[in-house]
JSON list of C-alpha atoms in Angstrom, two decimals:
[
{"chain": "X", "resi": 1, "resn": "MET", "atom": "CA", "xyz": [6.63, 315.53, 90.08]},
{"chain": "X", "resi": 2, "resn": "LEU", "atom": "CA", "xyz": [8.81, 318.52, 89.25]},
{"chain": "X", "resi": 3, "resn": "LYS", "atom": "CA", "xyz": [7.04, 320.89, 86.12]},
{"chain": "X", "resi": 4, "resn": "ILE", "atom": "CA", "xyz": [9.99, 319.97, 83.82]},
{"chain": "X", "resi": 5, "resn": "TYR", "atom": "CA", "xyz": [9.29, 316.47, 84.06]},
{"chain": "X", "resi": 6, "resn": "GLU", "atom": "CA", "xyz": [5.50, 316.78, 82.92]},
{"chain": "X", "resi": 7, "resn": "LYS", "atom": "CA", "xyz": [5.76, 315.80, 79.30]},
{"chain": "X", "resi": 8, "resn": "SER", "atom": "CA", "xyz": [8.51, 313.32, 79.91]},
{"chain": "X", "resi": 9, "resn": "ARG", "atom": "CA", "xyz": [7.24, 310.04, 78.54]},
{"chain": "X", "resi": 10, "resn": "LEU", "atom": "CA", "xyz": [9.97, 308.31, 81.07]},
{"chain": "X", "resi": 11, "resn": "TYR", "atom": "CA", "xyz": [8.08, 309.45, 84.29]},
{"chain": "X", "resi": 12, "resn": "LYS", "atom": "CA", "xyz": [4.61, 308.82, 83.06]},
{"chain": "X", "resi": 13, "resn": "LEU", "atom": "CA", "xyz": [2.74, 305.70, 84.51]},
{"chain": "X", "resi": 14, "resn": "PRO", "atom": "CA", "xyz": [-0.09, 304.39, 82.52]},
{"chain": "X", "resi": 15, "resn": "GLU", "atom": "CA", "xyz": [-3.64, 305.51, 83.50]},
{"chain": "X", "resi": 16, "resn": "THR", "atom": "CA", "xyz": [-5.71, 302.28, 84.65]},
{"chain": "X", "resi": 17, "resn": "GLU", "atom": "CA", "xyz": [-9.11, 301.82, 85.80]},
{"chain": "X", "resi": 18, "resn": "ALA", "atom": "CA", "xyz": [-9.36, 298.02, 87.57]},
{"chain": "X", "resi": 19, "resn": "GLN", "atom": "CA", "xyz": [-12.70, 296.94, 88.72]},
{"chain": "X", "resi": 20, "resn": "ALA", "atom": "CA", "xyz": [-12.79, 293.71, 90.69]},
{"chain": "X", "resi": 21, "resn": "ILE", "atom": "CA", "xyz": [-15.99, 291.84, 89.87]},
{"chain": "X", "resi": 22, "resn": "LYS", "atom": "CA", "xyz": [-16.01, 288.94, 92.34]},
{"chain": "X", "resi": 23, "resn": "HIS", "atom": "CA", "xyz": [-14.68, 290.26, 95.57]},
{"chain": "X", "resi": 24, "resn": "LYS", "atom": "CA", "xyz": [-14.15, 293.58, 97.54]},
{"chain": "X", "resi": 25, "resn": "GLU", "atom": "CA", "xyz": [-10.91, 292.90, 99.19]},
{"chain": "X", "resi": 26, "resn": "LYS", "atom": "CA", "xyz": [-8.11, 290.99, 97.09]},
{"chain": "X", "resi": 27, "resn": "ILE", "atom": "CA", "xyz": [-8.00, 287.35, 97.74]},
{"chain": "X", "resi": 28, "resn": "LYS", "atom": "CA", "xyz": [-5.64, 284.62, 97.06]},
{"chain": "X", "resi": 29, "resn": "ALA", "atom": "CA", "xyz": [-6.69, 283.65, 93.33]},
{"chain": "X", "resi": 30, "resn": "LYS", "atom": "CA", "xyz": [-5.95, 280.40, 91.67]},
{"chain": "X", "resi": 31, "resn": "PHE", "atom": "CA", "xyz": [-7.33, 281.91, 88.62]},
{"chain": "X", "resi": 32, "resn": "LEU", "atom": "CA", "xyz": [-7.05, 285.63, 87.81]},
{"chain": "X", "resi": 33, "resn": "PHE", "atom": "CA", "xyz": [-9.26, 286.86, 84.59]},
{"chain": "X", "resi": 34, "resn": "VAL", "atom": "CA", "xyz": [-8.07, 290.15, 83.29]},
{"chain": "X", "resi": 35, "resn": "VAL", "atom": "CA", "xyz": [-10.53, 291.60, 80.93]},
{"chain": "X", "resi": 36, "resn": "ALA", "atom": "CA", "xyz": [-9.57, 294.53, 78.76]},
{"chain": "X", "resi": 37, "resn": "SER", "atom": "CA", "xyz": [-12.69, 296.38, 78.35]},
{"chain": "X", "resi": 38, "resn": "GLN", "atom": "CA", "xyz": [-14.01, 299.78, 77.53]},
{"chain": "X", "resi": 39, "resn": "LEU", "atom": "CA", "xyz": [-17.64, 298.74, 78.48]},
{"chain": "X", "resi": 40, "resn": "GLU", "atom": "CA", "xyz": [-19.16, 297.58, 81.70]},
{"chain": "X", "resi": 41, "resn": "ALA", "atom": "CA", "xyz": [-19.13, 294.17, 82.58]},
{"chain": "X", "resi": 42, "resn": "GLN", "atom": "CA", "xyz": [-21.89, 292.61, 80.53]},
{"chain": "X", "resi": 43, "resn": "LYS", "atom": "CA", "xyz": [-24.08, 289.60, 82.17]},
{"chain": "X", "resi": 44, "resn": "GLU", "atom": "CA", "xyz": [-23.39, 287.25, 79.03]},
{"chain": "X", "resi": 45, "resn": "LEU", "atom": "CA", "xyz": [-19.83, 287.79, 79.45]},
{"chain": "X", "resi": 46, "resn": "LEU", "atom": "CA", "xyz": [-19.82, 287.09, 83.41]},
{"chain": "X", "resi": 47, "resn": "GLU", "atom": "CA", "xyz": [-21.85, 283.96, 82.78]},
{"chain": "X", "resi": 48, "resn": "MET", "atom": "CA", "xyz": [-19.51, 282.88, 80.19]},
{"chain": "X", "resi": 49, "resn": "LEU", "atom": "CA", "xyz": [-16.39, 283.32, 82.59]},
{"chain": "X", "resi": 50, "resn": "ASP", "atom": "CA", "xyz": [-18.51, 281.66, 85.66]},
{"chain": "X", "resi": 51, "resn": "LYS", "atom": "CA", "xyz": [-19.26, 278.40, 82.91]},
{"chain": "X", "resi": 52, "resn": "ILE", "atom": "CA", "xyz": [-15.26, 278.49, 82.39]},
{"chain": "X", "resi": 53, "resn": "CYS", "atom": "CA", "xyz": [-14.78, 278.22, 86.21]},
{"chain": "X", "resi": 54, "resn": "MET", "atom": "CA", "xyz": [-17.34, 275.48, 86.71]},
{"chain": "X", "resi": 55, "resn": "ALA", "atom": "CA", "xyz": [-15.72, 273.42, 83.95]},
{"chain": "X", "resi": 56, "resn": "LEU", "atom": "CA", "xyz": [-12.55, 273.88, 85.59]},
{"chain": "X", "resi": 57, "resn": "LYS", "atom": "CA", "xyz": [-13.95, 273.00, 88.99]},
{"chain": "X", "resi": 58, "resn": "LEU", "atom": "CA", "xyz": [-12.99, 276.34, 90.70]},
{"chain": "X", "resi": 59, "resn": "GLN", "atom": "CA", "xyz": [-14.30, 277.89, 93.91]},
{"chain": "X", "resi": 60, "resn": "GLU", "atom": "CA", "xyz": [-15.71, 281.41, 93.90]},
{"chain": "X", "resi": 61, "resn": "ASN", "atom": "CA", "xyz": [-13.31, 281.98, 96.58]},
{"chain": "X", "resi": 62, "resn": "GLU", "atom": "CA", "xyz": [-10.36, 280.74, 94.26]},
{"chain": "X", "resi": 63, "resn": "VAL", "atom": "CA", "xyz": [-11.48, 283.13, 91.19]},
{"chain": "X", "resi": 64, "resn": "GLU", "atom": "CA", "xyz": [-11.34, 286.87, 90.65]},
{"chain": "X", "resi": 65, "resn": "TYR", "atom": "CA", "xyz": [-12.72, 288.79, 87.29]},
{"chain": "X", "resi": 66, "resn": "LEU", "atom": "CA", "xyz": [-10.72, 292.52, 86.80]},
{"chain": "X", "resi": 67, "resn": "TRP", "atom": "CA", "xyz": [-12.18, 294.50, 84.33]},
{"chain": "X", "resi": 68, "resn": "ILE", "atom": "CA", "xyz": [-9.36, 296.76, 83.10]},
{"chain": "X", "resi": 69, "resn": "LYS", "atom": "CA", "xyz": [-9.46, 300.03, 81.08]},
{"chain": "X", "resi": 70, "resn": "GLY", "atom": "CA", "xyz": [-5.94, 301.24, 79.88]},
{"chain": "X", "resi": 71, "resn": "GLN", "atom": "CA", "xyz": [-2.40, 299.57, 80.31]},
{"chain": "X", "resi": 72, "resn": "ILE", "atom": "CA", "xyz": [-1.54, 297.38, 83.72]},
{"chain": "X", "resi": 73, "resn": "HIS", "atom": "CA", "xyz": [1.48, 296.53, 85.47]},
{"chain": "X", "resi": 74, "resn": "LEU", "atom": "CA", "xyz": [0.32, 292.91, 85.03]},
{"chain": "X", "resi": 75, "resn": "SER", "atom": "CA", "xyz": [3.09, 291.88, 87.36]},
{"chain": "X", "resi": 76, "resn": "GLU", "atom": "CA", "xyz": [1.72, 293.95, 90.30]},
{"chain": "X", "resi": 77, "resn": "TYR", "atom": "CA", "xyz": [-1.87, 292.50, 89.93]},
{"chain": "X", "resi": 78, "resn": "ALA", "atom": "CA", "xyz": [-0.55, 289.03, 89.64]},
{"chain": "X", "resi": 79, "resn": "SER", "atom": "CA", "xyz": [1.25, 289.31, 93.00]},
{"chain": "X", "resi": 80, "resn": "ALA", "atom": "CA", "xyz": [-1.37, 291.29, 95.02]},
{"chain": "X", "resi": 81, "resn": "TYR", "atom": "CA", "xyz": [-3.81, 288.56, 94.09]},
{"chain": "X", "resi": 82, "resn": "GLN", "atom": "CA", "xyz": [-1.04, 285.84, 94.83]},
{"chain": "X", "resi": 83, "resn": "ALA", "atom": "CA", "xyz": [-2.49, 284.28, 91.55]},
{"chain": "X", "resi": 84, "resn": "LYS", "atom": "CA", "xyz": [-1.44, 280.64, 90.44]},
{"chain": "X", "resi": 85, "resn": "ASN", "atom": "CA", "xyz": [-2.72, 281.27, 86.87]},
{"chain": "X", "resi": 86, "resn": "VAL", "atom": "CA", "xyz": [-3.48, 284.77, 84.77]},
{"chain": "X", "resi": 87, "resn": "LEU", "atom": "CA", "xyz": [-5.83, 285.07, 81.88]},
{"chain": "X", "resi": 88, "resn": "CYS", "atom": "CA", "xyz": [-5.88, 287.99, 80.04]},
{"chain": "X", "resi": 89, "resn": "PHE", "atom": "CA", "xyz": [-8.61, 288.79, 77.19]},
{"chain": "X", "resi": 90, "resn": "GLY", "atom": "CA", "xyz": [-7.94, 291.42, 74.65]},
{"chain": "X", "resi": 91, "resn": "PHE", "atom": "CA", "xyz": [-4.28, 292.26, 75.76]},
{"chain": "X", "resi": 92, "resn": "LYS", "atom": "CA", "xyz": [-0.94, 292.53, 73.87]},
{"chain": "X", "resi": 93, "resn": "ALA", "atom": "CA", "xyz": [2.45, 292.20, 75.92]},
{"chain": "X", "resi": 94, "resn": "GLU", "atom": "CA", "xyz": [3.01, 295.79, 75.81]},
{"chain": "X", "resi": 95, "resn": "ASP", "atom": "CA", "xyz": [-0.32, 296.56, 77.15]},
{"chain": "X", "resi": 96, "resn": "LEU", "atom": "CA", "xyz": [0.69, 294.37, 80.29]},
{"chain": "X", "resi": 97, "resn": "MET", "atom": "CA", "xyz": [4.30, 296.19, 80.58]},
{"chain": "X", "resi": 98, "resn": "LEU", "atom": "CA", "xyz": [5.56, 292.99, 79.66]},
{"chain": "X", "resi": 99, "resn": "ASN", "atom": "CA", "xyz": [9.15, 293.39, 77.22]},
{"chain": "X", "resi": 100, "resn": "MET", "atom": "CA", "xyz": [8.88, 290.44, 75.44]},
{"chain": "X", "resi": 101, "resn": "GLU", "atom": "CA", "xyz": [6.96, 288.97, 72.52]},
{"chain": "X", "resi": 102, "resn": "LEU", "atom": "CA", "xyz": [4.10, 286.48, 73.81]},
{"chain": "X", "resi": 103, "resn": "LYS", "atom": "CA", "xyz": [1.39, 284.65, 71.16]},
{"chain": "X", "resi": 104, "resn": "ALA", "atom": "CA", "xyz": [-2.28, 284.48, 71.85]},
{"chain": "X", "resi": 105, "resn": "TYR", "atom": "CA", "xyz": [-3.10, 280.82, 73.06]},
{"chain": "X", "resi": 106, "resn": "HIS", "atom": "CA", "xyz": [0.25, 279.63, 74.25]},
{"chain": "X", "resi": 107, "resn": "PRO", "atom": "CA", "xyz": [0.66, 279.22, 78.14]},
{"chain": "X", "resi": 108, "resn": "TYR", "atom": "CA", "xyz": [3.68, 280.61, 79.63]},
{"chain": "X", "resi": 109, "resn": "VAL", "atom": "CA", "xyz": [5.30, 280.39, 82.96]},
{"chain": "X", "resi": 110, "resn": "PHE", "atom": "CA", "xyz": [6.00, 283.89, 84.17]},
{"chain": "X", "resi": 111, "resn": "GLN", "atom": "CA", "xyz": [7.65, 284.83, 87.45]},
{"chain": "X", "resi": 112, "resn": "GLY", "atom": "CA", "xyz": [5.98, 282.22, 89.48]},
{"chain": "X", "resi": 113, "resn": "TYR", "atom": "CA", "xyz": [2.40, 281.97, 87.71]},
{"chain": "X", "resi": 114, "resn": "ASN", "atom": "CA", "xyz": [1.02, 280.78, 84.75]},
{"chain": "X", "resi": 115, "resn": "LEU", "atom": "CA", "xyz": [-0.02, 283.26, 81.81]},
{"chain": "X", "resi": 116, "resn": "LEU", "atom": "CA", "xyz": [-2.15, 282.67, 79.13]},
{"chain": "X", "resi": 117, "resn": "LEU", "atom": "CA", "xyz": [-3.20, 285.80, 76.37]},
{"chain": "X", "resi": 118, "resn": "ALA", "atom": "CA", "xyz": [-6.35, 285.37, 74.39]},
{"chain": "X", "resi": 119, "resn": "ASN", "atom": "CA", "xyz": [-8.59, 287.48, 72.45]},
{"chain": "X", "resi": 120, "resn": "ASN", "atom": "CA", "xyz": [-10.92, 290.18, 73.31]},
{"chain": "X", "resi": 121, "resn": "LEU", "atom": "CA", "xyz": [-13.69, 288.44, 75.59]},
{"chain": "X", "resi": 122, "resn": "MET", "atom": "CA", "xyz": [-16.49, 289.27, 73.03]},
{"chain": "X", "resi": 123, "resn": "ASP", "atom": "CA", "xyz": [-14.62, 287.65, 70.20]},
{"chain": "X", "resi": 124, "resn": "VAL", "atom": "CA", "xyz": [-13.99, 284.47, 72.37]},
{"chain": "X", "resi": 125, "resn": "TYR", "atom": "CA", "xyz": [-17.71, 284.71, 73.68]},
{"chain": "X", "resi": 126, "resn": "GLU", "atom": "CA", "xyz": [-18.82, 284.65, 69.81]},
{"chain": "X", "resi": 127, "resn": "ASN", "atom": "CA", "xyz": [-16.43, 282.24, 68.13]},
{"chain": "X", "resi": 128, "resn": "GLN", "atom": "CA", "xyz": [-16.81, 278.40, 68.64]},
{"chain": "X", "resi": 129, "resn": "SER", "atom": "CA", "xyz": [-13.02, 277.73, 67.37]},
{"chain": "X", "resi": 130, "resn": "LEU", "atom": "CA", "xyz": [-11.72, 280.51, 70.20]},
{"chain": "X", "resi": 131, "resn": "LYS", "atom": "CA", "xyz": [-13.66, 278.80, 72.64]},
{"chain": "X", "resi": 132, "resn": "ALA", "atom": "CA", "xyz": [-12.16, 275.34, 71.52]},
{"chain": "X", "resi": 133, "resn": "LYS", "atom": "CA", "xyz": [-8.46, 277.01, 71.65]},
{"chain": "X", "resi": 134, "resn": "LEU", "atom": "CA", "xyz": [-8.87, 278.57, 75.01]},
{"chain": "X", "resi": 135, "resn": "TRP", "atom": "CA", "xyz": [-10.47, 275.55, 76.55]},
{"chain": "X", "resi": 136, "resn": "ALA", "atom": "CA", "xyz": [-7.37, 273.35, 75.48]},
{"chain": "X", "resi": 137, "resn": "ASN", "atom": "CA", "xyz": [-4.97, 275.79, 76.96]},
{"chain": "X", "resi": 138, "resn": "LEU", "atom": "CA", "xyz": [-7.00, 276.10, 80.22]},
{"chain": "X", "resi": 139, "resn": "GLN", "atom": "CA", "xyz": [-6.98, 272.42, 80.85]},
{"chain": "X", "resi": 140, "resn": "GLN", "atom": "CA", "xyz": [-3.26, 272.35, 80.44]},
{"chain": "X", "resi": 141, "resn": "MET", "atom": "CA", "xyz": [-2.60, 275.21, 82.94]},
{"chain": "X", "resi": 142, "resn": "ASN", "atom": "CA", "xyz": [-5.21, 273.96, 85.58]},
{"chain": "X", "resi": 143, "resn": "LYS", "atom": "CA", "xyz": [-3.11, 270.75, 86.02]}
]
């Protein structure tokens, strides 16, 4: 990039750190769980995601957990994993580079995949009413 564009916001791409938890290689995922986090993947949170997968009767080879630091281009990740369902914890639409208004706990069909935004994973882990909201929407997505 030329020096004159260094400070331009137009040409800056967001810095993203993505850590895949389940698999080393990208898989064709029936469910892609995208978690906004400043922390490393914690055992309790991973167990919660595992319980969700068991309740939805998902096999390990159908699921990937991504721990993300920063903004992401969600469409690129959904495409790379050929995801049918994407569940994002702790993101707003602008963090995902989606130029639209999206409500949490409302499933959307977006570019060939189902999308659901939820609160931060730690908030859901600690709040029974958020878990109930999440579960109701996940059942609808997994039909």
